[in-house]
GROMACS .gro file of C-alpha atoms in nm:
model
  118
    1MET     CA    1  -1.769  -0.246  -5.494
    2LYS     CA    2  -1.571  -0.099  -5.780
    3VAL     CA    3  -1.193  -0.060  -5.800
    4LEU     CA    4  -1.090   0.228  -6.026
    5THR     CA    5  -0.756   0.317  -6.176
    6SER     CA    6  -0.649   0.566  -6.440
    7VAL     CA    7  -0.384   0.450  -6.687
    8VAL     CA    8  -0.185   0.693  -6.900
    9ASN     CA    9   0.106   0.499  -7.042
   10ASN     CA   10   0.211   0.176  -6.867
   11ILE     CA   11   0.017  -0.121  -6.999
   12ASP     CA   12   0.212  -0.370  -6.785
   13PHE     CA   13   0.067  -0.220  -6.468
   14ILE     CA   14  -0.287  -0.316  -6.575
   15GLU     CA   15  -0.202  -0.685  -6.571
   16ILE     CA   16  -0.012  -0.659  -6.241
   17GLN     CA   17  -0.306  -0.481  -6.077
   18TYR     CA   18  -0.549  -0.733  -6.223
   19HIS     CA   19  -0.359  -1.029  -6.079
   20THR     CA   20  -0.283  -0.873  -5.739
   21LEU     CA   21  -0.645  -0.762  -5.695
   22LYS     CA   22  -0.762  -1.111  -5.786
   23LYS     CA   23  -0.520  -1.264  -5.536
   24TYR     CA   24  -0.549  -1.026  -5.242
   25LEU     CA   25  -0.882  -0.839  -5.254
   26LYS     CA   26  -1.118  -1.050  -5.041
   27CYS     CA   27  -1.455  -0.914  -5.150
   28ASP     CA   28  -1.667  -0.897  -5.463
   29TYR     CA   29  -1.553  -0.614  -5.690
   30GLU     CA   30  -1.544  -0.488  -6.044
   31PHE     CA   31  -1.211  -0.357  -6.173
   32ILE     CA   32  -1.248  -0.059  -6.408
   33VAL     CA   33  -0.964   0.104  -6.600
   34PHE     CA   34  -1.005   0.466  -6.705
   35ASN     CA   35  -0.797   0.496  -7.021
   36ASP     CA   36  -0.633   0.839  -7.008
   37ALA     CA   37  -0.375   0.761  -7.276
   38LYS     CA   38  -0.360   1.010  -7.557
   39PRO     CA   39  -0.458   0.879  -7.904
   40PHE     CA   40  -0.211   1.129  -8.051
   41PRO     CA   41   0.166   1.176  -8.010
   42ASP     CA   42   0.228   1.333  -7.669
   43PHE     CA   43   0.499   1.358  -7.403
   44THR     CA   44   0.288   1.138  -7.170
   45ASN     CA   45   0.300   0.847  -7.414
   46GLY     CA   46   0.653   0.895  -7.542
   47GLU     CA   47   0.505   1.018  -7.871
   48ASP     CA   48   0.349   0.671  -7.922
   49GLU     CA   49  -0.013   0.722  -8.026
   50THR     CA   50  -0.082   0.345  -8.015
   51ILE     CA   51  -0.072   0.319  -7.634
   52HIS     CA   52  -0.440   0.411  -7.612
   53LYS     CA   53  -0.529   0.110  -7.830
   54LYS     CA   54  -0.286  -0.116  -7.642
   55ILE     CA   55  -0.455  -0.031  -7.311
   56ASN     CA   56  -0.794  -0.117  -7.462
   57GLN     CA   57  -0.657  -0.444  -7.603
   58LYS     CA   58  -0.505  -0.547  -7.269
   59CYS     CA   59  -0.833  -0.477  -7.090
   60ILE     CA   60  -1.029  -0.679  -7.347
   61GLU     CA   61  -0.780  -0.965  -7.305
   62LEU     CA   62  -0.830  -0.963  -6.927
   63GLY     CA   63  -1.205  -0.894  -6.933
   64ILE     CA   64  -1.169  -0.555  -6.763
   65LYS     CA   65  -1.421  -0.277  -6.823
   66THR     CA   66  -1.252   0.026  -6.982
   67ILE     CA   67  -1.376   0.382  -6.994
   68LYS     CA   68  -1.212   0.639  -7.222
   69VAL     CA   69  -1.119   0.967  -7.059
   70PRO     CA   70  -1.190   1.248  -7.306
   71ASN     CA   71  -0.857   1.422  -7.355
   72GLU     CA   72  -0.831   1.542  -7.715
   73HIS     CA   73  -0.822   1.901  -7.590
   74HIS     CA   74  -0.488   1.820  -7.419
   75LYS     CA   75  -0.304   1.847  -7.752
   76ASN     CA   76  -0.210   2.206  -7.674
   77MET     CA   77  -0.182   2.172  -7.296
   78ASP     CA   78   0.157   2.104  -7.137
   79CYS     CA   79   0.051   2.107  -6.772
   80PRO     CA   80   0.038   1.747  -6.640
   81VAL     CA   81  -0.124   1.863  -6.314
   82VAL     CA   82  -0.429   2.001  -6.496
   83ARG     CA   83  -0.447   1.690  -6.714
   84CYS     CA   84  -0.442   1.462  -6.408
   85ALA     CA   85  -0.701   1.674  -6.227
   86GLU     CA   86  -0.934   1.655  -6.527
   87ALA     CA   87  -0.901   1.275  -6.537
   88MET     CA   88  -0.975   1.253  -6.164
   89ASN     CA   89  -1.278   1.480  -6.206
   90PHE     CA   90  -1.401   1.257  -6.488
   91MET     CA   91  -1.370   0.954  -6.257
   92TYR     CA   92  -1.545   1.146  -5.978
   93ASN     CA   93  -1.838   1.230  -6.207
   94TYR     CA   94  -1.859   0.862  -6.301
   95MET     CA   95  -1.883   0.774  -5.932
   96LEU     CA   96  -2.157   1.031  -5.875
   97LYS     CA   97  -2.362   0.877  -6.156
   98ASN     CA   98  -2.290   0.518  -6.048
   99ILE     CA   99  -2.340   0.507  -5.673
  100ASP     CA  100  -2.138   0.225  -5.515
  101GLU     CA  101  -1.845   0.174  -5.282
  102TYR     CA  102  -1.515   0.264  -5.447
  103LEU     CA  103  -1.147   0.195  -5.403
  104ILE     CA  104  -0.934   0.425  -5.620
  105ILE     CA  105  -0.577   0.320  -5.679
  106ASP     CA  106  -0.306   0.485  -5.882
  107SER     CA  107  -0.191   0.283  -6.182
  108ASP     CA  108   0.139   0.196  -6.013
  109MET     CA  109  -0.012   0.076  -5.683
  110PHE     CA  110  -0.047  -0.295  -5.612
  111LEU     CA  111  -0.184  -0.499  -5.324
  112ILE     CA  112   0.081  -0.706  -5.147
  113ASP     CA  113  -0.135  -0.867  -4.879
  114ASP     CA  114  -0.498  -0.957  -4.816
  115LEU     CA  115  -0.745  -0.671  -4.807
  116ASP     CA  116  -1.106  -0.724  -4.700
  117MET     CA  117  -1.329  -0.424  -4.754
  118LYS     CA  118  -1.628  -0.570  -4.563
   0.00000   0.00000   0.00000
């Protein structure tokens, strides 16, 4: 089973998810972070182009697989709904190519009690 999340700008949530999954998810799983942070100044990262690297660094620190969401074409796109949809489609295509069972959680969602997916 794979647990997927897409992170745009809050690095702290990665660590919280990591620890709550480890504590409460009662099955074998792989946690994968899709890094949708922009490597350029943008309203989604508070004009901080280093967030993309910080997400990668946090995932390396925790031993979490990270996949970069291609988003350079978003430089001239102001619609967050389209941006989010494109990231979700990218994750969906990953799932189609990597058949498994999946749990998709938003980056600000955390387990608070035991969950057994068996």
